[in-house]
mmCIF file of C-alpha atoms in Angstrom:
data_model
loop_
_atom_site.group_PDB
_atom_site.id
_atom_site.type_symbol
_atom_site.label_atom_id
_atom_site.label_comp_id
_atom_site.label_asym_id
_atom_site.label_seq_id
_atom_site.Cartn_x
_atom_site.Cartn_y
_atom_site.Cartn_z
ATOM 1 C CA UNK V 21 0.000 0.000 0.000
ATOM 2 C CA UNK V 22 0.964 3.650 -0.415
ATOM 3 C CA UNK V 23 3.489 5.110 2.008
ATOM 4 C CA UNK V 24 3.272 8.763 2.972
ATOM 5 C CA UNK V 25 6.066 10.898 4.355
ATOM 6 C CA UNK V 26 4.654 13.860 6.265
ATOM 7 C CA UNK V 27 6.596 16.724 7.786
ATOM 8 C CA UNK V 28 7.117 18.417 10.080
ATOM 9 C CA UNK V 29 6.088 15.904 12.719
ATOM 10 C CA UNK V 30 5.458 18.675 15.221
ATOM 11 C CA UNK V 31 5.889 22.409 15.618
ATOM 12 C CA UNK V 32 5.220 25.158 18.106
ATOM 13 C CA UNK V 33 4.247 28.398 16.392
ATOM 14 C CA UNK V 34 3.473 31.942 17.386
ATOM 15 C CA UNK V 35 -0.035 33.211 16.801
ATOM 16 C CA UNK V 36 -0.423 35.179 13.606
ATOM 17 C CA UNK V 37 2.185 33.161 11.742
ATOM 18 C CA UNK V 38 1.727 30.422 9.129
ATOM 19 C CA UNK V 39 2.924 26.834 8.896
ATOM 20 C CA UNK V 40 3.167 24.702 5.770
ATOM 21 C CA UNK V 41 2.821 20.945 6.102
ATOM 22 C CA UNK V 42 4.140 18.674 3.372
ATOM 23 C CA UNK V 43 3.087 15.190 2.299
ATOM 24 C CA UNK V 44 5.057 13.079 -0.146
ATOM 25 C CA UNK V 45 3.588 9.779 -1.405
ATOM 26 C CA UNK V 46 5.686 6.950 -2.803
ATOM 27 C CA UNK V 47 3.242 6.366 -5.675
ATOM 28 C CA UNK V 48 0.993 8.443 -7.871
ATOM 29 C CA UNK V 49 -2.441 9.066 -6.402
ATOM 30 C CA UNK V 50 -5.412 10.923 -7.790
ATOM 31 C CA UNK V 51 -6.766 12.381 -4.581
ATOM 32 C CA UNK V 52 -5.132 13.467 -1.369
ATOM 33 C CA UNK V 53 -7.113 14.322 1.709
ATOM 34 C CA UNK V 54 -6.258 16.684 4.535
ATOM 35 C CA UNK V 55 -7.720 16.057 7.983
ATOM 36 C CA UNK V 56 -7.629 17.717 11.368
ATOM 37 C CA UNK V 57 -7.873 15.780 14.621
ATOM 38 C CA UNK V 58 -8.286 17.714 17.825
ATOM 39 C CA UNK V 59 -7.240 16.062 21.085
ATOM 40 C CA UNK V 60 -9.468 13.144 22.028
ATOM 41 C CA UNK V 61 -11.686 13.629 19.018
ATOM 42 C CA UNK V 62 -12.232 12.004 15.678
ATOM 43 C CA UNK V 63 -11.106 13.107 12.266
ATOM 44 C CA UNK V 64 -12.517 16.135 10.470
ATOM 45 C CA UNK V 65 -11.954 16.435 6.742
ATOM 46 C CA UNK V 66 -10.563 19.842 5.782
ATOM 47 C CA UNK V 67 -10.309 19.433 2.015
ATOM 48 C CA UNK V 68 -9.693 17.094 -0.892
ATOM 49 C CA UNK V 69 -6.815 17.931 -3.224
ATOM 50 C CA UNK V 70 -6.760 16.820 -6.853
ATOM 51 C CA UNK V 71 -3.774 17.443 -9.072
ATOM 52 C CA UNK V 72 -4.378 20.238 -11.551
ATOM 53 C CA UNK V 73 -7.470 21.698 -9.938
ATOM 54 C CA UNK V 74 -8.405 23.699 -6.894
ATOM 55 C CA UNK V 75 -8.945 21.829 -3.683
ATOM 56 C CA UNK V 76 -12.488 21.143 -2.537
ATOM 57 C CA UNK V 77 -13.074 22.431 0.986
ATOM 58 C CA UNK V 78 -15.526 21.099 3.524
ATOM 59 C CA UNK V 79 -18.005 23.258 5.353
ATOM 60 C CA UNK V 80 -16.257 25.431 7.901
ATOM 61 C CA UNK V 81 -12.899 25.487 6.113
ATOM 62 C CA UNK V 82 -11.840 28.161 3.624
ATOM 63 C CA UNK V 83 -8.995 28.510 1.175
ATOM 64 C CA UNK V 84 -7.691 31.742 2.703
ATOM 65 C CA UNK V 85 -7.139 30.010 6.031
ATOM 66 C CA UNK V 86 -5.996 26.616 4.704
ATOM 67 C CA UNK V 87 -4.463 27.058 1.241
ATOM 68 C CA UNK V 88 -3.518 23.766 -0.405
ATOM 69 C CA UNK V 89 -1.150 23.048 -3.250
ATOM 70 C CA UNK V 90 -1.083 19.897 -5.349
ATOM 71 C CA UNK V 91 1.634 20.384 -7.969
ATOM 72 C CA UNK V 92 1.849 16.711 -9.007
ATOM 73 C CA UNK V 93 0.431 13.261 -8.303
ATOM 74 C CA UNK V 94 2.786 12.474 -5.413
ATOM 75 C CA UNK V 95 2.953 15.689 -3.397
ATOM 76 C CA UNK V 96 0.727 18.159 -1.575
ATOM 77 C CA UNK V 97 1.041 20.906 0.989
ATOM 78 C CA UNK V 98 -1.410 22.376 3.471
ATOM 79 C CA UNK V 99 -0.743 25.794 4.960
ATOM 80 C CA UNK V 100 -2.353 26.886 8.207
ATOM 81 C CA UNK V 101 -2.441 30.672 7.934
ATOM 82 C CA UNK V 102 -2.666 33.437 10.497
ATOM 83 C CA UNK V 103 -2.703 30.869 13.271
ATOM 84 C CA UNK V 104 -4.523 31.185 16.565
ATOM 85 C CA UNK V 105 -4.475 28.834 19.575
ATOM 86 C CA UNK V 106 -7.708 27.279 18.248
ATOM 87 C CA UNK V 107 -5.682 25.876 15.342
ATOM 88 C CA UNK V 108 -3.683 23.702 17.751
ATOM 89 C CA UNK V 109 -4.389 20.204 16.523
ATOM 90 C CA UNK V 110 -2.986 17.231 14.679
ATOM 91 C CA UNK V 111 -3.070 17.582 10.914
ATOM 92 C CA UNK V 112 -3.042 14.459 8.765
ATOM 93 C CA UNK V 113 -2.836 13.775 5.070
ATOM 94 C CA UNK V 114 -4.369 10.661 3.603
ATOM 95 C CA UNK V 115 -4.570 8.759 0.320
ATOM 96 C CA UNK V 116 -6.226 5.595 -0.897
ATOM 97 C CA UNK V 117 -4.413 2.610 0.603
ATOM 98 C CA UNK V 118 -4.195 0.729 -2.680
ATOM 99 C CA UNK V 119 -5.570 1.348 -6.140
ATOM 100 C CA UNK V 120 -8.985 -0.200 -6.447
ATOM 101 C CA UNK V 121 -9.221 -0.902 -2.745
ATOM 102 C CA UNK V 122 -11.396 1.201 -0.538
ATOM 103 C CA UNK V 123 -9.806 2.394 2.623
ATOM 104 C CA UNK V 124 -7.196 5.029 3.218
ATOM 105 C CA UNK V 125 -3.720 5.273 4.607
ATOM 106 C CA UNK V 126 -2.436 8.213 6.599
ATOM 107 C CA UNK V 127 0.741 10.159 7.002
ATOM 108 C CA UNK V 128 2.327 10.194 10.436
ATOM 109 C CA UNK V 129 0.681 13.503 11.302
ATOM 110 C CA UNK V 130 1.807 16.978 12.271
ATOM 111 C CA UNK V 131 1.193 18.013 15.870
ATOM 112 C CA UNK V 132 0.752 21.783 15.842
ATOM 113 C CA UNK V 133 0.732 23.930 18.968
ATOM 114 C CA UNK V 134 0.002 27.623 18.611
ATOM 115 C CA UNK V 135 1.073 29.857 21.491
ATOM 116 C CA UNK C 28 -26.742 15.056 9.034
ATOM 117 C CA UNK C 29 -25.180 11.670 8.406
ATOM 118 C CA UNK C 30 -23.724 10.149 11.528
ATOM 119 C CA UNK C 31 -21.542 7.320 12.697
ATOM 120 C CA UNK C 32 -21.924 6.513 16.381
ATOM 121 C CA UNK C 33 -19.514 4.685 18.651
ATOM 122 C CA UNK C 34 -19.378 4.268 22.397
ATOM 123 C CA UNK C 35 -16.393 6.350 23.511
ATOM 124 C CA UNK C 36 -15.459 3.879 26.262
ATOM 125 C CA UNK C 37 -13.062 3.122 27.677
ATOM 126 C CA UNK C 38 -13.845 -0.531 27.138
ATOM 127 C CA UNK C 39 -11.782 -2.661 29.474
ATOM 128 C CA UNK C 40 -11.201 -6.306 28.509
ATOM 129 C CA UNK C 41 -9.009 -8.931 30.202
ATOM 130 C CA UNK C 42 -6.075 -10.273 28.250
ATOM 131 C CA UNK C 43 -7.049 -13.329 26.232
ATOM 132 C CA UNK C 44 -10.756 -12.446 26.113
ATOM 133 C CA UNK C 45 -12.804 -11.278 23.137
ATOM 134 C CA UNK C 46 -13.142 -7.516 22.679
ATOM 135 C CA UNK C 47 -16.316 -6.412 20.931
ATOM 136 C CA UNK C 48 -16.531 -2.947 19.410
ATOM 137 C CA UNK C 49 -19.706 -1.592 17.883
ATOM 138 C CA UNK C 50 -20.645 1.142 15.461
ATOM 139 C CA UNK C 51 -23.977 2.317 14.062
ATOM 140 C CA UNK C 52 -24.547 4.532 11.066
ATOM 141 C CA UNK C 53 -27.437 6.614 9.831
ATOM 142 C CA UNK C 54 -27.148 6.518 6.016
ATOM 143 C CA UNK C 55 -28.897 3.382 4.822
ATOM 144 C CA UNK C 56 -27.227 3.784 1.416
ATOM 145 C CA UNK C 57 -23.724 3.370 2.823
ATOM 146 C CA UNK C 58 -21.635 0.804 0.982
ATOM 147 C CA UNK C 59 -18.183 0.507 2.556
ATOM 148 C CA UNK C 60 -17.222 0.140 6.180
ATOM 149 C CA UNK C 61 -13.826 0.441 7.802
ATOM 150 C CA UNK C 62 -12.147 -0.118 11.119
ATOM 151 C CA UNK C 63 -9.027 1.831 12.004
ATOM 152 C CA UNK C 64 -6.770 1.445 14.998
ATOM 153 C CA UNK C 65 -5.072 4.512 16.432
ATOM 154 C CA UNK C 66 -2.402 4.284 19.086
ATOM 155 C CA UNK C 67 -1.911 7.332 21.260
ATOM 156 C CA UNK C 68 0.130 9.945 19.420
ATOM 157 C CA UNK C 69 0.044 7.993 16.159
ATOM 158 C CA UNK C 70 -1.994 8.225 12.982
ATOM 159 C CA UNK C 71 -4.912 5.874 12.218
ATOM 160 C CA UNK C 72 -4.077 2.508 10.686
ATOM 161 C CA UNK C 73 -6.563 0.578 8.539
ATOM 162 C CA UNK C 74 -7.122 -2.892 9.990
ATOM 163 C CA UNK C 75 -10.338 -4.130 8.376
ATOM 164 C CA UNK C 76 -12.816 -3.229 5.696
ATOM 165 C CA UNK C 77 -16.094 -4.902 4.819
ATOM 166 C CA UNK C 78 -18.628 -4.380 2.075
ATOM 167 C CA UNK C 79 -21.118 -7.260 2.359
ATOM 168 C CA UNK C 80 -23.458 -8.429 5.065
ATOM 169 C CA UNK C 81 -22.007 -11.076 7.299
ATOM 170 C CA UNK C 82 -18.596 -11.737 8.760
ATOM 171 C CA UNK C 83 -15.108 -11.119 7.445
ATOM 172 C CA UNK C 84 -12.177 -12.625 9.293
ATOM 173 C CA UNK C 85 -8.524 -11.636 9.221
ATOM 174 C CA UNK C 86 -6.369 -13.305 11.831
ATOM 175 C CA UNK C 87 -7.640 -12.389 15.276
ATOM 176 C CA UNK C 88 -9.975 -9.757 13.847
ATOM 177 C CA UNK C 89 -13.534 -10.290 12.611
ATOM 178 C CA UNK C 90 -15.672 -7.535 11.142
ATOM 179 C CA UNK C 91 -19.415 -8.059 11.150
ATOM 180 C CA UNK C 92 -21.838 -6.063 9.035
ATOM 181 C CA UNK C 93 -25.625 -5.946 9.300
ATOM 182 C CA UNK C 94 -26.997 -3.455 6.804
ATOM 183 C CA UNK C 95 -30.623 -4.028 7.800
ATOM 184 C CA UNK C 96 -29.843 -2.942 11.342
ATOM 185 C CA UNK C 97 -27.204 -0.425 10.219
ATOM 186 C CA UNK C 98 -24.439 -1.589 12.435
ATOM 187 C CA UNK C 99 -20.930 -2.834 11.994
ATOM 188 C CA UNK C 100 -18.826 -4.435 14.675
ATOM 189 C CA UNK C 101 -15.257 -5.517 15.230
ATOM 190 C CA UNK C 102 -14.339 -8.545 17.304
ATOM 191 C CA UNK C 103 -10.797 -9.045 18.532
ATOM 192 C CA UNK C 104 -10.104 -12.583 19.734
ATOM 193 C CA UNK C 105 -7.374 -13.484 22.221
ATOM 194 C CA UNK C 106 -6.945 -9.808 23.106
ATOM 195 C CA UNK C 107 -3.390 -8.694 23.794
ATOM 196 C CA UNK C 108 -2.110 -5.620 25.666
ATOM 197 C CA UNK C 109 -0.787 -4.403 22.305
ATOM 198 C CA UNK C 110 -4.412 -4.161 21.130
ATOM 199 C CA UNK C 111 -4.966 -1.293 23.581
ATOM 200 C CA UNK C 112 -5.760 1.682 21.353
ATOM 201 C CA UNK C 113 -8.628 3.781 20.077
ATOM 202 C CA UNK C 114 -10.666 2.079 17.355
ATOM 203 C CA UNK C 115 -12.284 4.322 14.786
ATOM 204 C CA UNK C 116 -15.225 3.255 12.660
ATOM 205 C CA UNK C 117 -15.553 4.944 9.267
ATOM 206 C CA UNK C 118 -18.386 4.607 6.774
ATOM 207 C CA UNK C 119 -18.433 5.615 3.138
ATOM 208 C CA UNK C 120 -21.900 6.994 2.588
ATOM 209 C CA UNK C 121 -24.086 7.053 -0.507
ATOM 210 C CA UNK C 122 -22.316 10.239 -1.687
ATOM 211 C CA UNK C 123 -18.901 8.574 -1.376
ATOM 212 C CA UNK C 124 -18.080 10.729 1.624
ATOM 213 C CA UNK C 125 -16.149 9.075 4.426
ATOM 214 C CA UNK C 126 -17.901 9.679 7.744
ATOM 215 C CA UNK C 127 -15.913 9.000 10.908
ATOM 216 C CA UNK C 128 -17.044 7.895 14.315
ATOM 217 C CA UNK C 129 -15.502 9.446 17.405
ATOM 218 C CA UNK C 130 -13.746 6.221 18.327
ATOM 219 C CA UNK C 131 -13.827 3.702 21.180
ATOM 220 C CA UNK C 132 -10.889 3.515 23.546
ATOM 221 C CA UNK C 133 -10.007 -0.121 24.257
ATOM 222 C CA UNK C 134 -7.891 -1.158 27.218
ATOM 223 C CA UNK C 135 -6.619 -4.730 27.492
ATOM 224 C CA UNK C 136 -5.759 -5.578 31.088
ATOM 225 C CA UNK C 137 -2.876 -8.041 31.582
#
């Protein structure tokens, strides 16, 4: 199944700044998904990123706050902009585990703390 | 609002016993059902998926699906301390959206 390298693994950032999270996949994938997981809670989908088109954002998430790039079929970035303490969370990227198989595999996650 | 419901736990099970985790979903048109395991501080890991009514076995894990009653369960036989984790149920609904449950924390007591 696909293997994802996600970085950074963690960061502590000042409010008002931005952080860009990178995900590199070891195979070409059509869609990449960006999730947020707040402590003790389940996963919330932020957006779906397709190569060559704008990302599709879920309700409550906007491009100005969470811009996404998808320059090719193996790479994507998520930026958390103008951060506030409420953005402290774990951010995860995800892709289909195997072509033709439902189910998704995740990157190792980025633990973000905003102070 | 489509929902996936899980008991948050913690569910405490003695080592060697069967752990039973349950999940219900609201969208009757859902087609694919997944169980993920998430260790503390780690990302979710896919352990089982099931599409058809009935049981699907993989080693010590059995997923059970009952579409009429809209529930899916995960049985873990011969539970080990290493099975202690949060188990997330995810359901792909009729719009091909993946809906996540909040997870059940499982504790296996040695």
